[in-house]
């Protein structure tokens, strides 16, 4: 008998479909909505949030979840039930009016951020951002009580289930013990080496777009189930059967758009590889943002910045953009794409300095959430910490604390998953190459099949049926750690 | 006291927001969704339909509606309550499982139609189209019982509240008494006249798009509250604060895209002119499809095919597309755009032969709904009636009975509103020019302000606060009739 469980499946299916609808509307808002549509969109998203909140708060939901425990369930159904409970704890701990207020505040702040960033106007954004922060803390407190965690950990748990800041502190400490000296050495060494030649533009946007589409196809993106568009902040949205990725173009620099496309394609492949039989059930979703980011960084950083892949990409770029032969050689491109240099913008950072960007945000958002810092002091604190961690200071907030969409859209506790994901990516790529040594050689032909097949089988298809650590243990032999990331760094950048 | 009424406003707001969400998803599906997203989209739209059906079927809704009757309401609130009742009667008469089945069948059939039309495959579409028809009849029967009408009138009432086929029969009979001889005369006369010169292409799609955007701006379209995109079947979707219109381009013929854009802009201006205070309430919506179509045809047929407007448009076209001076003169363009010639495609038809396209569809869909004809016999019946009414026979179903999206998407009872709208457009434009004789001269300068101001005040802002006939009586002095349309025909095409 699985009577209660079946009722739960029907209910969670409905909630998930409504979340999918919100996902499509979010994509539309970020990619193509005219600004004047913001107020109505805000109301739409709030209504959907409130409906989902009502559904998860149905008075008999607790009883159904308890009754399903005693029913005869297989492994996936049991895992699904566990995920339902997780969503229930998150969903019932926050009162409906707070959910609605948050949804409206976040949509409004996200739209205002677009203008504020363009106009370098942190003060103008401050009231809206303060409201989003205050509401997030209020929700975090409610969730912390239900989960038995700190407020920050409760927010983090939304993006990376079961991850806690204590573990992050220890993983990041290992990184901080390794990276500063390593980074300085790499920079020193690269100074002595032959300088890479930058291919010279302009790189017409249409050509960049075509190259992006071609590379997406090479990775395995199915255009019958997705699109590539433009947005202020590149992201992967939509739903598994209709993945919408976006990028942004700079006519003087094709790297940012192309690597952005490859990054988002990694996310998209994960979504597409989720098990079709479990669509619209909690267990069928991606495991969390650490795992998600591991898939984008695996494609972008591990695979596409390897000398093997660049052997393939060089001629593709050369044919598209023309110009000097030497600049398109695999060895030059590799030097270019592994160039280490502290910069202001996280999404443009090389993989060696990237963790510093994340550690900066992690420290600042913890201080804000835990009440150790005022939001009005963020620009100054950002610039100080940037100087300390990366040795540079932003000339303005546009390229400082206003550069990311995350905080304005209410995603506090999200940033650490970027670097946790980078660690997981190194661990997973090493395991994949060990399991199938032909992967690098295939990448040199632009063939992602062997890599994607292994990922689909060992990572994507696992969805949320196991924890991040369990999936990593089964796929790579050990839980999430720093070793593979360090080994990758040393192998690519020298000891 | 307006306690019950206020509760109703909150409930209908929620339902309306969910309908808006469906509207956005429908637009996305038609304009940009990859085909592989269809199954998930179908589930999303079905879920939203079922939710709205549950909300309108709330057990205490009837009591609330009755209680609100006794409350102290102003004119707009009273009209809103009447519209709530109308939606309630429609919404409660159809069982939830039928609503879900319809939504799924319609989404599936609409997607299948895209392929079927491209491949000229009526037989391939037949099973899905039969399902959509059967379900529409089932819903129509349930609504007919609740409304006390015939099945066809119940379906018609969804698109044009209070319109009945008896009235259509009489209005169309008047047209049919006038049009055939008139059309033959016009064609005969035009044969004797100087032939218009067709501007020669190619007309690059990007240039067409730019001209379309410029003309939309001239009409008054606010791009902060809307977009122009491409779809298989041009339409106006989205919501009043974010109107999404679409067109399709033919590199060898710019007329179809440009006139399509102007047509949809007319729809969009109506949506934009609806009273902001009544957003998301039944009374704040457009009055129905006859009124909606009157606004698109007023812009496209009455205003933009006038010699005055073409005086303005000629130089705009010439500058965009280049080419021969003579072909861009106002008099040549006017001859071109008032050229009468029976053709296969409704959306490309001139305004003299257009009613025949509608009468054809009206007769066929009534026969299908009333069980007088089998769906499998549609292609033959279509071709026979086309020959009888327009003297031509489609070479295939692609340009015959497969040309429109309406039936595949479940919109039975919709077609008559096109010609009722054309009649209303003539009536309204005549009244507007009488009220402000400067309108034609303004159009000759590309200035739509005076016309739009009058429309906004007399038509758009009325929303659903009065019936179509009441709005027309107040704005034009008489209820919907054929006289103004005939007078317009005679004035433009000669007696």
PDB file of N, CA, C and O in Angstrom, chain B residues 6-44:
ATOM      1  N   UNK B   6     -15.814  42.774  -1.465  1.00  0.00           N
ATOM      2  CA  UNK B   6     -14.359  42.873  -1.325  1.00  0.00           C
ATOM      3  C   UNK B   6     -13.684  41.498  -1.349  1.00  0.00           C
ATOM      4  O   UNK B   6     -12.610  41.333  -1.927  1.00  0.00           O
ATOM      5  N   UNK B   7     -14.332  40.539  -0.716  1.00  0.00           N
ATOM      6  CA  UNK B   7     -13.804  39.170  -0.792  1.00  0.00           C
ATOM      7  C   UNK B   7     -13.760  38.689  -2.236  1.00  0.00           C
ATOM      8  O   UNK B   7     -12.815  38.029  -2.658  1.00  0.00           O
ATOM      9  N   UNK B   8     -14.817  39.016  -2.962  1.00  0.00           N
ATOM     10  CA  UNK B   8     -14.867  38.600  -4.371  1.00  0.00           C
ATOM     11  C   UNK B   8     -13.745  39.253  -5.175  1.00  0.00           C
ATOM     12  O   UNK B   8     -13.111  38.605  -6.006  1.00  0.00           O
ATOM     13  N   UNK B   9     -13.511  40.531  -4.897  1.00  0.00           N
ATOM     14  CA  UNK B   9     -12.424  41.214  -5.624  1.00  0.00           C
ATOM     15  C   UNK B   9     -11.086  40.510  -5.398  1.00  0.00           C
ATOM     16  O   UNK B   9     -10.310  40.316  -6.334  1.00  0.00           O
ATOM     17  N   UNK B  10     -10.826  40.118  -4.148  1.00  0.00           N
ATOM     18  CA  UNK B  10      -9.561  39.437  -3.842  1.00  0.00           C
ATOM     19  C   UNK B  10      -9.486  38.106  -4.592  1.00  0.00           C
ATOM     20  O   UNK B  10      -8.444  37.740  -5.142  1.00  0.00           O
ATOM     21  N   UNK B  11     -10.598  37.377  -4.615  1.00  0.00           N
ATOM     22  CA  UNK B  11     -10.576  36.077  -5.288  1.00  0.00           C
ATOM     23  C   UNK B  11     -10.402  36.222  -6.793  1.00  0.00           C
ATOM     24  O   UNK B  11      -9.654  35.479  -7.426  1.00  0.00           O
ATOM     25  N   UNK B  12     -11.139  37.156  -7.364  1.00  0.00           N
ATOM     26  CA  UNK B  12     -11.045  37.318  -8.817  1.00  0.00           C
ATOM     27  C   UNK B  12      -9.688  37.890  -9.224  1.00  0.00           C
ATOM     28  O   UNK B  12      -9.199  37.613 -10.315  1.00  0.00           O
ATOM     29  N   UNK B  13      -9.094  38.666  -8.344  1.00  0.00           N
ATOM     30  CA  UNK B  13      -7.740  39.151  -8.614  1.00  0.00           C
ATOM     31  C   UNK B  13      -6.783  37.964  -8.775  1.00  0.00           C
ATOM     32  O   UNK B  13      -6.007  37.880  -9.718  1.00  0.00           O
ATOM     33  N   UNK B  14      -6.882  37.036  -7.846  1.00  0.00           N
ATOM     34  CA  UNK B  14      -5.995  35.878  -7.915  1.00  0.00           C
ATOM     35  C   UNK B  14      -6.231  35.085  -9.202  1.00  0.00           C
ATOM     36  O   UNK B  14      -5.289  34.699  -9.888  1.00  0.00           O
ATOM     37  N   UNK B  15      -7.501  34.855  -9.514  1.00  0.00           N
ATOM     38  CA  UNK B  15      -7.805  34.106 -10.746  1.00  0.00           C
ATOM     39  C   UNK B  15      -7.271  34.831 -11.969  1.00  0.00           C
ATOM     40  O   UNK B  15      -6.741  34.223 -12.897  1.00  0.00           O
ATOM     41  N   UNK B  16      -7.436  36.143 -11.947  1.00  0.00           N
ATOM     42  CA  UNK B  16      -7.003  36.906 -13.099  1.00  0.00           C
ATOM     43  C   UNK B  16      -5.484  36.912 -13.249  1.00  0.00           C
ATOM     44  O   UNK B  16      -4.967  36.840 -14.368  1.00  0.00           O
ATOM     45  N   UNK B  17      -4.790  36.975 -12.115  1.00  0.00           N
ATOM     46  CA  UNK B  17      -3.327  36.920 -12.180  1.00  0.00           C
ATOM     47  C   UNK B  17      -2.892  35.570 -12.757  1.00  0.00           C
ATOM     48  O   UNK B  17      -1.986  35.504 -13.600  1.00  0.00           O
ATOM     49  N   UNK B  18      -3.558  34.497 -12.347  1.00  0.00           N
ATOM     50  CA  UNK B  18      -3.211  33.187 -12.905  1.00  0.00           C
ATOM     51  C   UNK B  18      -3.511  33.135 -14.409  1.00  0.00           C
ATOM     52  O   UNK B  18      -2.771  32.520 -15.178  1.00  0.00           O
ATOM     53  N   UNK B  19      -4.586  33.773 -14.828  1.00  0.00           N
ATOM     54  CA  UNK B  19      -4.867  33.850 -16.276  1.00  0.00           C
ATOM     55  C   UNK B  19      -3.787  34.647 -16.994  1.00  0.00           C
ATOM     56  O   UNK B  19      -3.389  34.305 -18.111  1.00  0.00           O
ATOM     57  N   UNK B  20      -3.328  35.715 -16.354  1.00  0.00           N
ATOM     58  CA  UNK B  20      -2.231  36.497 -16.936  1.00  0.00           C
ATOM     59  C   UNK B  20      -0.995  35.621 -17.118  1.00  0.00           C
ATOM     60  O   UNK B  20      -0.302  35.706 -18.138  1.00  0.00           O
ATOM     61  N   UNK B  21      -0.714  34.805 -16.108  1.00  0.00           N
ATOM     62  CA  UNK B  21       0.432  33.896 -16.193  1.00  0.00           C
ATOM     63  C   UNK B  21       0.257  32.965 -17.393  1.00  0.00           C
ATOM     64  O   UNK B  21       1.179  32.788 -18.198  1.00  0.00           O
ATOM     65  N   UNK B  22      -0.941  32.412 -17.537  1.00  0.00           N
ATOM     66  CA  UNK B  22      -1.204  31.560 -18.704  1.00  0.00           C
ATOM     67  C   UNK B  22      -0.993  32.338 -19.990  1.00  0.00           C
ATOM     68  O   UNK B  22      -0.467  31.798 -20.969  1.00  0.00           O
ATOM     69  N   UNK B  23      -1.404  33.599 -19.980  1.00  0.00           N
ATOM     70  CA  UNK B  23      -1.231  34.434 -21.171  1.00  0.00           C
ATOM     71  C   UNK B  23       0.234  34.573 -21.549  1.00  0.00           C
ATOM     72  O   UNK B  23       0.602  34.457 -22.721  1.00  0.00           O
ATOM     73  N   UNK B  24       1.083  34.791 -20.542  1.00  0.00           N
ATOM     74  CA  UNK B  24       2.514  34.905 -20.824  1.00  0.00           C
ATOM     75  C   UNK B  24       3.065  33.580 -21.356  1.00  0.00           C
ATOM     76  O   UNK B  24       3.865  33.564 -22.287  1.00  0.00           O
ATOM     77  N   UNK B  25       2.640  32.478 -20.751  1.00  0.00           N
ATOM     78  CA  UNK B  25       3.142  31.174 -21.186  1.00  0.00           C
ATOM     79  C   UNK B  25       2.654  30.837 -22.597  1.00  0.00           C
ATOM     80  O   UNK B  25       3.365  30.205 -23.380  1.00  0.00           O
ATOM     81  N   UNK B  26       1.424  31.251 -22.915  1.00  0.00           N
ATOM     82  CA  UNK B  26       0.902  31.049 -24.272  1.00  0.00           C
ATOM     83  C   UNK B  26       1.725  31.838 -25.281  1.00  0.00           C
ATOM     84  O   UNK B  26       2.074  31.335 -26.346  1.00  0.00           O
ATOM     85  N   UNK B  27       2.011  33.092 -24.930  1.00  0.00           N
ATOM     86  CA  UNK B  27       2.827  33.904 -25.835  1.00  0.00           C
ATOM     87  C   UNK B  27       4.169  33.225 -26.059  1.00  0.00           C
ATOM     88  O   UNK B  27       4.618  33.073 -27.210  1.00  0.00           O
ATOM     89  N   UNK B  28       4.802  32.811 -24.969  1.00  0.00           N
ATOM     90  CA  UNK B  28       6.115  32.166 -25.056  1.00  0.00           C
ATOM     91  C   UNK B  28       6.048  30.933 -25.959  1.00  0.00           C
ATOM     92  O   UNK B  28       6.910  30.717 -26.811  1.00  0.00           O
ATOM     93  N   UNK B  29       4.979  30.147 -25.768  1.00  0.00           N
ATOM     94  CA  UNK B  29       4.806  28.919 -26.547  1.00  0.00           C
ATOM     95  C   UNK B  29       4.710  29.232 -28.034  1.00  0.00           C
ATOM     96  O   UNK B  29       5.313  28.557 -28.863  1.00  0.00           O
ATOM     97  N   UNK B  30       3.964  30.283 -28.363  1.00  0.00           N
ATOM     98  CA  UNK B  30       3.750  30.608 -29.777  1.00  0.00           C
ATOM     99  C   UNK B  30       4.959  31.307 -30.388  1.00  0.00           C
ATOM    100  O   UNK B  30       5.237  31.147 -31.570  1.00  0.00           O
ATOM    101  N   UNK B  31       5.680  32.086 -29.575  1.00  0.00           N
ATOM    102  CA  UNK B  31       6.724  32.928 -30.154  1.00  0.00           C
ATOM    103  C   UNK B  31       8.118  32.327 -30.060  1.00  0.00           C
ATOM    104  O   UNK B  31       8.893  32.424 -31.006  1.00  0.00           O
ATOM    105  N   UNK B  32       8.471  31.707 -28.937  1.00  0.00           N
ATOM    106  CA  UNK B  32       9.886  31.360 -28.776  1.00  0.00           C
ATOM    107  C   UNK B  32      10.170  29.989 -28.184  1.00  0.00           C
ATOM    108  O   UNK B  32      11.308  29.568 -28.146  1.00  0.00           O
ATOM    109  N   UNK B  33       9.151  29.282 -27.712  1.00  0.00           N
ATOM    110  CA  UNK B  33       9.423  27.995 -27.057  1.00  0.00           C
ATOM    111  C   UNK B  33       9.951  26.962 -28.048  1.00  0.00           C
ATOM    112  O   UNK B  33       9.406  26.804 -29.124  1.00  0.00           O
ATOM    113  N   UNK B  34      11.020  26.225 -27.678  1.00  0.00           N
ATOM    114  CA  UNK B  34      11.424  25.103 -28.538  1.00  0.00           C
ATOM    115  C   UNK B  34      10.353  24.006 -28.473  1.00  0.00           C
ATOM    116  O   UNK B  34       9.690  23.843 -27.454  1.00  0.00           O
ATOM    117  N   UNK B  35      10.221  23.264 -29.582  1.00  0.00           N
ATOM    118  CA  UNK B  35       9.148  22.256 -29.648  1.00  0.00           C
ATOM    119  C   UNK B  35       9.186  21.250 -28.508  1.00  0.00           C
ATOM    120  O   UNK B  35       8.147  20.811 -28.021  1.00  0.00           O
ATOM    121  N   UNK B  36      10.409  20.883 -28.092  1.00  0.00           N
ATOM    122  CA  UNK B  36      10.539  19.874 -27.045  1.00  0.00           C
ATOM    123  C   UNK B  36       9.979  20.313 -25.702  1.00  0.00           C
ATOM    124  O   UNK B  36       9.826  19.507 -24.793  1.00  0.00           O
ATOM    125  N   UNK B  37       9.651  21.602 -25.574  1.00  0.00           N
ATOM    126  CA  UNK B  37       9.082  22.082 -24.323  1.00  0.00           C
ATOM    127  C   UNK B  37       7.577  21.890 -24.243  1.00  0.00           C
ATOM    128  O   UNK B  37       6.957  22.198 -23.219  1.00  0.00           O
ATOM    129  N   UNK B  38       6.993  21.362 -25.318  1.00  0.00           N
ATOM    130  CA  UNK B  38       5.523  21.337 -25.418  1.00  0.00           C
ATOM    131  C   UNK B  38       4.855  20.520 -24.318  1.00  0.00           C
ATOM    132  O   UNK B  38       3.845  20.935 -23.745  1.00  0.00           O
ATOM    133  N   UNK B  39       5.415  19.352 -24.012  1.00  0.00           N
ATOM    134  CA  UNK B  39       4.766  18.467 -23.046  1.00  0.00           C
ATOM    135  C   UNK B  39       4.724  19.136 -21.667  1.00  0.00           C
ATOM    136  O   UNK B  39       3.684  19.168 -21.004  1.00  0.00           O
ATOM    137  N   UNK B  40       5.858  19.684 -21.263  1.00  0.00           N
ATOM    138  CA  UNK B  40       5.903  20.358 -19.964  1.00  0.00           C
ATOM    139  C   UNK B  40       5.001  21.593 -19.962  1.00  0.00           C
ATOM    140  O   UNK B  40       4.300  21.866 -18.986  1.00  0.00           O
ATOM    141  N   UNK B  41       4.995  22.340 -21.064  1.00  0.00           N
ATOM    142  CA  UNK B  41       4.153  23.539 -21.135  1.00  0.00           C
ATOM    143  C   UNK B  41       2.680  23.147 -21.033  1.00  0.00           C
ATOM    144  O   UNK B  41       1.879  23.826 -20.389  1.00  0.00           O
ATOM    145  N   UNK B  42       2.342  22.057 -21.691  1.00  0.00           N
ATOM    146  CA  UNK B  42       0.969  21.572 -21.641  1.00  0.00           C
ATOM    147  C   UNK B  42       0.569  21.293 -20.189  1.00  0.00           C
ATOM    148  O   UNK B  42      -0.533  21.640 -19.747  1.00  0.00           O
ATOM    149  N   UNK B  43       1.469  20.683 -19.447  1.00  0.00           N
ATOM    150  CA  UNK B  43       1.185  20.394 -18.039  1.00  0.00           C
ATOM    151  C   UNK B  43       1.063  21.695 -17.230  1.00  0.00           C
ATOM    152  O   UNK B  43       0.202  21.810 -16.349  1.00  0.00           O
ATOM    153  N   UNK B  44       1.907  22.651 -17.520  1.00  0.00           N
ATOM    154  CA  UNK B  44       1.841  23.934 -16.809  1.00  0.00           C
ATOM    155  C   UNK B  44       0.495  24.619 -17.054  1.00  0.00           C
ATOM    156  O   UNK B  44      -0.172  25.077 -16.119  1.00  0.00           O
TER     157      UNK B  44
END
